[in-house]
Amino acid sequence: PAPPSPSPPMHLPIALVLLSVLTLSPAISAQSHSVLPRTTTLPASTRAMALGDSYVLNSGKADVLFYHPALLARATGFGGSLQRWGSASSAASMSGAFEFLGGTLGIGLRTLQYATESEDELHAPLGQDHHFRPGGERSYERTASIGYGRELLGALSLGLAIDLLEIRLESLQQNIMLIDFGISADLGPIGVGLTAHDIGNKPFHDVPDEPFEDFGPRPSRIVLGAGTYGQEVGIFDVGFAANAGVDSQDSLTYGAGAEIGYYPVRGRTFVLRIGLQNVPQNSEMSSFTTGFAFWLDDFILEWAFRPVSNAPERGSHRFGISWR
């Protein structure tokens, strides 16, 4: 279908939401800086996880809500995925996209549950490693998201997403609201997006060996992403995705991946993926990721894997299913 016709910018609603978040009182007292929440930084897409947690910006799938909400303007369908860290932890996500008021409305749900194991009641490690360790009290995060994306000037789009989070870390529980805001554009066949994630006050200070520093409502990450798929190279379709960003402590984050698809019969496509992503220093996680997908017309089955040393099943698996 043809893209929606250009329409006036959403300056007023965006400004009102930004103002409401920036004026919120801190989630808890003066100890509210942290790397939490984790659901907004861990992979939320099987395809992205396989590509170094980099999103293919022209994919047109509903889970773009979690990465670059401006790309919702072209998203359709629905889907879900589940990731496991042995028997100790799991994460899940679901998303859908629907036409709404000249743009596209996205809705999503992400959950994470794991067992904390630490002498300090607020300690949760920076990486994914702790998700493999059984024992301790059960902790969880639940995040409901709603977003809206709309094309403004041809290839230019704006998007906004609101995340409502419930977080329980051992004996403590908090409910907070964060927002993502971004812009996207097409540079020929390559999609480019710039997104500020998690604008708003964060819940817990969970790095006990570091001094507290109040970052206020500043984004937890600002990410520039680029990617495309469907470029023909002989009998194959190839694509790539990459991202680079800065977190709230001004540290560089990055990831990239490539995929190659082969369709012996129209509507039946096999896709192989490989990626690379930065990981915390001394982490047990591998920097490398991989995955596979099978496209059956509009029905998609996907798998992604990240090796982790000394972990059950030698790493973390994610399985996804979606309808375009």
PDB file of N, CA and C in Angstrom, residues 90-163:
ATOM      1  N   SER A  90      14.129 -16.149  32.379  1.00  0.00           N
ATOM      2  CA  SER A  90      13.532 -16.083  31.055  1.00  0.00           C
ATOM      3  C   SER A  90      13.054 -14.660  30.787  1.00  0.00           C
ATOM      4  N   ALA A  91      12.937 -14.332  29.525  1.00  0.00           N
ATOM      5  CA  ALA A  91      12.404 -13.049  29.091  1.00  0.00           C
ATOM      6  C   ALA A  91      11.483 -13.295  27.905  1.00  0.00           C
ATOM      7  N   ALA A  92      10.466 -12.466  27.773  1.00  0.00           N
ATOM      8  CA  ALA A  92       9.513 -12.622  26.681  1.00  0.00           C
ATOM      9  C   ALA A  92       9.086 -11.250  26.192  1.00  0.00           C
ATOM     10  N   SER A  93       8.678 -11.190  24.927  1.00  0.00           N
ATOM     11  CA  SER A  93       8.160  -9.944  24.366  1.00  0.00           C
ATOM     12  C   SER A  93       7.062 -10.258  23.361  1.00  0.00           C
ATOM     13  N   MET A  94       6.092  -9.368  23.276  1.00  0.00           N
ATOM     14  CA  MET A  94       5.017  -9.451  22.292  1.00  0.00           C
ATOM     15  C   MET A  94       4.761  -8.049  21.761  1.00  0.00           C
ATOM     16  N   SER A  95       4.365  -7.955  20.499  1.00  0.00           N
ATOM     17  CA  SER A  95       4.116  -6.638  19.909  1.00  0.00           C
ATOM     18  C   SER A  95       3.160  -6.759  18.741  1.00  0.00           C
ATOM     19  N   GLY A  96       2.466  -5.660  18.460  1.00  0.00           N
ATOM     20  CA  GLY A  96       1.571  -5.581  17.319  1.00  0.00           C
ATOM     21  C   GLY A  96       1.514  -4.153  16.809  1.00  0.00           C
ATOM     22  N   ALA A  97       1.190  -3.980  15.534  1.00  0.00           N
ATOM     23  CA  ALA A  97       1.129  -2.653  14.917  1.00  0.00           C
ATOM     24  C   ALA A  97      -0.160  -2.526  14.114  1.00  0.00           C
ATOM     25  N   PHE A  98      -0.802  -1.348  14.231  1.00  0.00           N
ATOM     26  CA  PHE A  98      -2.109  -1.132  13.610  1.00  0.00           C
ATOM     27  C   PHE A  98      -2.189   0.302  13.071  1.00  0.00           C
ATOM     28  N   GLU A  99      -2.828   0.483  11.939  1.00  0.00           N
ATOM     29  CA  GLU A  99      -3.034   1.819  11.401  1.00  0.00           C
ATOM     30  C   GLU A  99      -3.911   2.628  12.342  1.00  0.00           C
ATOM     31  N   PHE A 100      -3.528   3.911  12.527  1.00  0.00           N
ATOM     32  CA  PHE A 100      -4.271   4.728  13.486  1.00  0.00           C
ATOM     33  C   PHE A 100      -4.049   6.209  13.189  1.00  0.00           C
ATOM     34  N   LEU A 101      -5.105   6.930  12.882  1.00  0.00           N
ATOM     35  CA  LEU A 101      -5.079   8.376  12.693  1.00  0.00           C
ATOM     36  C   LEU A 101      -3.972   8.827  11.739  1.00  0.00           C
ATOM     37  N   GLY A 102      -3.889   8.178  10.609  1.00  0.00           N
ATOM     38  CA  GLY A 102      -2.922   8.571   9.597  1.00  0.00           C
ATOM     39  C   GLY A 102      -1.515   8.085   9.837  1.00  0.00           C
ATOM     40  N   GLY A 103      -1.283   7.379  10.933  1.00  0.00           N
ATOM     41  CA  GLY A 103       0.025   6.817  11.234  1.00  0.00           C
ATOM     42  C   GLY A 103      -0.136   5.379  11.660  1.00  0.00           C
ATOM     43  N   THR A 104       0.768   4.909  12.514  1.00  0.00           N
ATOM     44  CA  THR A 104       0.714   3.531  12.992  1.00  0.00           C
ATOM     45  C   THR A 104       0.867   3.507  14.501  1.00  0.00           C
ATOM     46  N   LEU A 105      -0.016   2.783  15.158  1.00  0.00           N
ATOM     47  CA  LEU A 105       0.025   2.594  16.602  1.00  0.00           C
ATOM     48  C   LEU A 105       0.668   1.248  16.907  1.00  0.00           C
ATOM     49  N   GLY A 106       1.646   1.236  17.804  1.00  0.00           N
ATOM     50  CA  GLY A 106       2.286  -0.001  18.221  1.00  0.00           C
ATOM     51  C   GLY A 106       2.026  -0.263  19.695  1.00  0.00           C
ATOM     52  N   ILE A 107       1.756  -1.500  20.046  1.00  0.00           N
ATOM     53  CA  ILE A 107       1.601  -1.892  21.436  1.00  0.00           C
ATOM     54  C   ILE A 107       2.524  -3.070  21.706  1.00  0.00           C
ATOM     55  N   GLY A 108       3.065  -3.135  22.918  1.00  0.00           N
ATOM     56  CA  GLY A 108       3.999  -4.208  23.213  1.00  0.00           C
ATOM     57  C   GLY A 108       4.060  -4.517  24.691  1.00  0.00           C
ATOM     58  N   LEU A 109       4.559  -5.695  24.995  1.00  0.00           N
ATOM     59  CA  LEU A 109       4.737  -6.148  26.370  1.00  0.00           C
ATOM     60  C   LEU A 109       6.063  -6.884  26.456  1.00  0.00           C
ATOM     61  N   ARG A 110       6.872  -6.534  27.464  1.00  0.00           N
ATOM     62  CA  ARG A 110       8.125  -7.232  27.729  1.00  0.00           C
ATOM     63  C   ARG A 110       8.167  -7.654  29.187  1.00  0.00           C
ATOM     64  N   THR A 111       8.655  -8.864  29.435  1.00  0.00           N
ATOM     65  CA  THR A 111       8.798  -9.355  30.799  1.00  0.00           C
ATOM     66  C   THR A 111      10.181  -9.970  30.978  1.00  0.00           C
ATOM     67  N   LEU A 112      10.668  -9.915  32.201  1.00  0.00           N
ATOM     68  CA  LEU A 112      11.941 -10.526  32.569  1.00  0.00           C
ATOM     69  C   LEU A 112      11.827 -11.027  33.990  1.00  0.00           C
ATOM     70  N   GLN A 113      12.201 -12.268  34.227  1.00  0.00           N
ATOM     71  CA  GLN A 113      12.241 -12.792  35.584  1.00  0.00           C
ATOM     72  C   GLN A 113      13.550 -13.527  35.801  1.00  0.00           C
ATOM     73  N   TYR A 114      14.141 -13.336  36.975  1.00  0.00           N
ATOM     74  CA  TYR A 114      15.411 -13.969  37.288  1.00  0.00           C
ATOM     75  C   TYR A 114      15.571 -14.027  38.801  1.00  0.00           C
ATOM     76  N   ALA A 115      16.568 -14.770  39.254  1.00  0.00           N
ATOM     77  CA  ALA A 115      16.843 -14.913  40.676  1.00  0.00           C
ATOM     78  C   ALA A 115      18.102 -14.140  41.015  1.00  0.00           C
ATOM     79  N   THR A 116      17.997 -13.162  41.910  1.00  0.00           N
ATOM     80  CA  THR A 116      19.166 -12.403  42.333  1.00  0.00           C
ATOM     81  C   THR A 116      19.968 -13.227  43.327  1.00  0.00           C
ATOM     82  N   GLU A 117      21.279 -13.061  43.291  1.00  0.00           N
ATOM     83  CA  GLU A 117      22.166 -13.791  44.200  1.00  0.00           C
ATOM     84  C   GLU A 117      23.326 -12.861  44.544  1.00  0.00           C
ATOM     85  N   SER A 118      23.221 -12.182  45.681  1.00  0.00           N
ATOM     86  CA  SER A 118      24.217 -11.195  46.043  1.00  0.00           C
ATOM     87  C   SER A 118      24.136 -10.901  47.516  1.00  0.00           C
ATOM     88  N   GLU A 119      25.265 -10.483  48.113  1.00  0.00           N
ATOM     89  CA  GLU A 119      25.270 -10.067  49.510  1.00  0.00           C
ATOM     90  C   GLU A 119      24.642  -8.691  49.677  1.00  0.00           C
ATOM     91  N   ASP A 120      24.635  -7.897  48.619  1.00  0.00           N
ATOM     92  CA  ASP A 120      24.048  -6.571  48.670  1.00  0.00           C
ATOM     93  C   ASP A 120      22.652  -6.643  48.067  1.00  0.00           C
ATOM     94  N   GLU A 121      21.637  -6.187  48.813  1.00  0.00           N
ATOM     95  CA  GLU A 121      20.257  -6.402  48.385  1.00  0.00           C
ATOM     96  C   GLU A 121      19.895  -5.655  47.102  1.00  0.00           C
ATOM     97  N   LEU A 122      20.686  -4.636  46.723  1.00  0.00           N
ATOM     98  CA  LEU A 122      20.370  -3.898  45.509  1.00  0.00           C
ATOM     99  C   LEU A 122      21.333  -4.213  44.376  1.00  0.00           C
ATOM    100  N   HIS A 123      22.108  -5.258  44.509  1.00  0.00           N
ATOM    101  CA  HIS A 123      23.119  -5.538  43.489  1.00  0.00           C
ATOM    102  C   HIS A 123      22.539  -6.378  42.366  1.00  0.00           C
ATOM    103  N   ALA A 124      22.664  -5.877  41.158  1.00  0.00           N
ATOM    104  CA  ALA A 124      22.325  -6.646  39.957  1.00  0.00           C
ATOM    105  C   ALA A 124      23.415  -6.352  38.940  1.00  0.00           C
ATOM    106  N   PRO A 125      24.160  -7.351  38.494  1.00  0.00           N
ATOM    107  CA  PRO A 125      25.314  -7.114  37.621  1.00  0.00           C
ATOM    108  C   PRO A 125      24.942  -6.391  36.337  1.00  0.00           C
ATOM    109  N   LEU A 126      25.952  -5.814  35.695  1.00  0.00           N
ATOM    110  CA  LEU A 126      25.732  -5.017  34.499  1.00  0.00           C
ATOM    111  C   LEU A 126      25.346  -5.861  33.293  1.00  0.00           C
ATOM    112  N   GLY A 127      25.883  -7.092  33.213  1.00  0.00           N
ATOM    113  CA  GLY A 127      25.657  -7.902  32.027  1.00  0.00           C
ATOM    114  C   GLY A 127      24.515  -8.881  32.201  1.00  0.00           C
ATOM    115  N   GLN A 128      24.444  -9.866  31.300  1.00  0.00           N
ATOM    116  CA  GLN A 128      23.408 -10.891  31.383  1.00  0.00           C
ATOM    117  C   GLN A 128      23.862 -12.081  32.219  1.00  0.00           C
ATOM    118  N   ASP A 129      25.127 -12.092  32.645  1.00  0.00           N
ATOM    119  CA  ASP A 129      25.687 -13.267  33.286  1.00  0.00           C
ATOM    120  C   ASP A 129      24.882 -13.741  34.490  1.00  0.00           C
ATOM    121  N   HIS A 130      24.384 -12.792  35.301  1.00  0.00           N
ATOM    122  CA  HIS A 130      23.704 -13.170  36.536  1.00  0.00           C
ATOM    123  C   HIS A 130      22.402 -13.901  36.270  1.00  0.00           C
ATOM    124  N   HIS A 131      21.847 -13.791  35.071  1.00  0.00           N
ATOM    125  CA  HIS A 131      20.596 -14.478  34.781  1.00  0.00           C
ATOM    126  C   HIS A 131      20.773 -15.999  34.786  1.00  0.00           C
ATOM    127  N   PHE A 132      22.012 -16.472  34.653  1.00  0.00           N
ATOM    128  CA  PHE A 132      22.249 -17.912  34.607  1.00  0.00           C
ATOM    129  C   PHE A 132      22.337 -18.535  35.993  1.00  0.00           C
ATOM    130  N   ARG A 133      22.450 -17.720  37.029  1.00  0.00           N
ATOM    131  CA  ARG A 133      22.754 -18.245  38.358  1.00  0.00           C
ATOM    132  C   ARG A 133      21.476 -18.455  39.158  1.00  0.00           C
ATOM    133  N   PRO A 134      21.115 -19.695  39.452  1.00  0.00           N
ATOM    134  CA  PRO A 134      19.922 -19.950  40.268  1.00  0.00           C
ATOM    135  C   PRO A 134      20.185 -19.596  41.725  1.00  0.00           C
ATOM    136  N   GLY A 135      19.123 -19.503  42.498  1.00  0.00           N
ATOM    137  CA  GLY A 135      19.254 -19.160  43.910  1.00  0.00           C
ATOM    138  C   GLY A 135      18.874 -17.729  44.153  1.00  0.00           C
ATOM    139  N   GLY A 136      18.711 -17.374  45.424  1.00  0.00           N
ATOM    140  CA  GLY A 136      18.332 -16.014  45.763  1.00  0.00           C
ATOM    141  C   GLY A 136      16.846 -15.797  45.569  1.00  0.00           C
ATOM    142  N   GLU A 137      16.396 -14.581  45.830  1.00  0.00           N
ATOM    143  CA  GLU A 137      14.983 -14.260  45.701  1.00  0.00           C
ATOM    144  C   GLU A 137      14.620 -13.972  44.246  1.00  0.00           C
ATOM    145  N   ARG A 138      13.395 -14.312  43.899  1.00  0.00           N
ATOM    146  CA  ARG A 138      12.935 -14.066  42.549  1.00  0.00           C
ATOM    147  C   ARG A 138      12.702 -12.571  42.341  1.00  0.00           C
ATOM    148  N   SER A 139      13.177 -12.060  41.220  1.00  0.00           N
ATOM    149  CA  SER A 139      12.962 -10.666  40.855  1.00  0.00           C
ATOM    150  C   SER A 139      12.378 -10.635  39.446  1.00  0.00           C
ATOM    151  N   TYR A 140      11.689  -9.548  39.121  1.00  0.00           N
ATOM    152  CA  TYR A 140      11.081  -9.485  37.804  1.00  0.00           C
ATOM    153  C   TYR A 140      10.916  -8.036  37.360  1.00  0.00           C
ATOM    154  N   GLU A 141      10.724  -7.883  36.058  1.00  0.00           N
ATOM    155  CA  GLU A 141      10.339  -6.617  35.456  1.00  0.00           C
ATOM    156  C   GLU A 141       9.215  -6.897  34.461  1.00  0.00           C
ATOM    157  N   ARG A 142       8.252  -5.986  34.417  1.00  0.00           N
ATOM    158  CA  ARG A 142       7.168  -6.065  33.437  1.00  0.00           C
ATOM    159  C   ARG A 142       7.011  -4.686  32.819  1.00  0.00           C
ATOM    160  N   THR A 143       7.018  -4.637  31.496  1.00  0.00           N
ATOM    161  CA  THR A 143       6.971  -3.361  30.792  1.00  0.00           C
ATOM    162  C   THR A 143       5.890  -3.399  29.719  1.00  0.00           C
ATOM    163  N   ALA A 144       4.921  -2.499  29.834  1.00  0.00           N
ATOM    164  CA  ALA A 144       3.900  -2.324  28.811  1.00  0.00           C
ATOM    165  C   ALA A 144       4.245  -1.072  28.015  1.00  0.00           C
ATOM    166  N   SER A 145       4.227  -1.184  26.691  1.00  0.00           N
ATOM    167  CA  SER A 145       4.639  -0.077  25.825  1.00  0.00           C
ATOM    168  C   SER A 145       3.547   0.258  24.822  1.00  0.00           C
ATOM    169  N   ILE A 146       3.411   1.551  24.555  1.00  0.00           N
ATOM    170  CA  ILE A 146       2.532   2.010  23.496  1.00  0.00           C
ATOM    171  C   ILE A 146       3.269   3.104  22.731  1.00  0.00           C
ATOM    172  N   GLY A 147       3.247   3.017  21.417  1.00  0.00           N
ATOM    173  CA  GLY A 147       3.986   3.967  20.613  1.00  0.00           C
ATOM    174  C   GLY A 147       3.201   4.401  19.387  1.00  0.00           C
ATOM    175  N   TYR A 148       3.659   5.499  18.797  1.00  0.00           N
ATOM    176  CA  TYR A 148       3.007   6.023  17.608  1.00  0.00           C
ATOM    177  C   TYR A 148       4.068   6.559  16.669  1.00  0.00           C
ATOM    178  N   GLY A 149       3.996   6.155  15.403  1.00  0.00           N
ATOM    179  CA  GLY A 149       4.920   6.644  14.392  1.00  0.00           C
ATOM    180  C   GLY A 149       4.165   7.174  13.195  1.00  0.00           C
ATOM    181  N   ARG A 150       4.727   8.251  12.594  1.00  0.00           N
ATOM    182  CA  ARG A 150       4.026   8.862  11.460  1.00  0.00           C
ATOM    183  C   ARG A 150       5.025   9.484  10.504  1.00  0.00           C
ATOM    184  N   GLU A 151       4.797   9.269   9.205  1.00  0.00           N
ATOM    185  CA  GLU A 151       5.612   9.910   8.191  1.00  0.00           C
ATOM    186  C   GLU A 151       5.214  11.378   8.075  1.00  0.00           C
ATOM    187  N   LEU A 152       6.224  12.234   7.958  1.00  0.00           N
ATOM    188  CA  LEU A 152       5.970  13.668   7.913  1.00  0.00           C
ATOM    189  C   LEU A 152       6.281  14.269   6.553  1.00  0.00           C
ATOM    190  N   LEU A 153       7.482  14.019   6.061  1.00  0.00           N
ATOM    191  CA  LEU A 153       7.932  14.630   4.815  1.00  0.00           C
ATOM    192  C   LEU A 153       8.530  13.556   3.922  1.00  0.00           C
ATOM    193  N   GLY A 154       7.694  12.739   3.360  1.00  0.00           N
ATOM    194  CA  GLY A 154       8.188  11.688   2.484  1.00  0.00           C
ATOM    195  C   GLY A 154       8.921  10.608   3.256  1.00  0.00           C
ATOM    196  N   ALA A 155      10.248  10.615   3.165  1.00  0.00           N
ATOM    197  CA  ALA A 155      11.052   9.566   3.792  1.00  0.00           C
ATOM    198  C   ALA A 155      11.354   9.841   5.253  1.00  0.00           C
ATOM    199  N   LEU A 156      10.912  10.983   5.793  1.00  0.00           N
ATOM    200  CA  LEU A 156      11.195  11.351   7.181  1.00  0.00           C
ATOM    201  C   LEU A 156      10.028  10.967   8.079  1.00  0.00           C
ATOM    202  N   SER A 157      10.341  10.347   9.242  1.00  0.00           N
ATOM    203  CA  SER A 157       9.306   9.930  10.182  1.00  0.00           C
ATOM    204  C   SER A 157       9.701  10.302  11.604  1.00  0.00           C
ATOM    205  N   LEU A 158       8.692  10.524  12.447  1.00  0.00           N
ATOM    206  CA  LEU A 158       8.885  10.742  13.876  1.00  0.00           C
ATOM    207  C   LEU A 158       8.141   9.667  14.645  1.00  0.00           C
ATOM    208  N   GLY A 159       8.651   9.319  15.828  1.00  0.00           N
ATOM    209  CA  GLY A 159       7.984   8.315  16.638  1.00  0.00           C
ATOM    210  C   GLY A 159       8.177   8.557  18.111  1.00  0.00           C
ATOM    211  N   LEU A 160       7.203   8.135  18.897  1.00  0.00           N
ATOM    212  CA  LEU A 160       7.228   8.292  20.347  1.00  0.00           C
ATOM    213  C   LEU A 160       6.694   7.017  20.976  1.00  0.00           C
ATOM    214  N   ALA A 161       7.336   6.545  22.038  1.00  0.00           N
ATOM    215  CA  ALA A 161       6.867   5.363  22.757  1.00  0.00           C
ATOM    216  C   ALA A 161       6.880   5.650  24.246  1.00  0.00           C
ATOM    217  N   ILE A 162       5.861   5.200  24.941  1.00  0.00           N
ATOM    218  CA  ILE A 162       5.747   5.343  26.390  1.00  0.00           C
ATOM    219  C   ILE A 162       5.820   3.954  27.005  1.00  0.00           C
ATOM    220  N   ASP A 163       6.719   3.785  27.980  1.00  0.00           N
ATOM    221  CA  ASP A 163       6.902   2.510  28.682  1.00  0.00           C
ATOM    222  C   ASP A 163       6.426   2.650  30.118  1.00  0.00           C
TER     223      ASP A 163
END
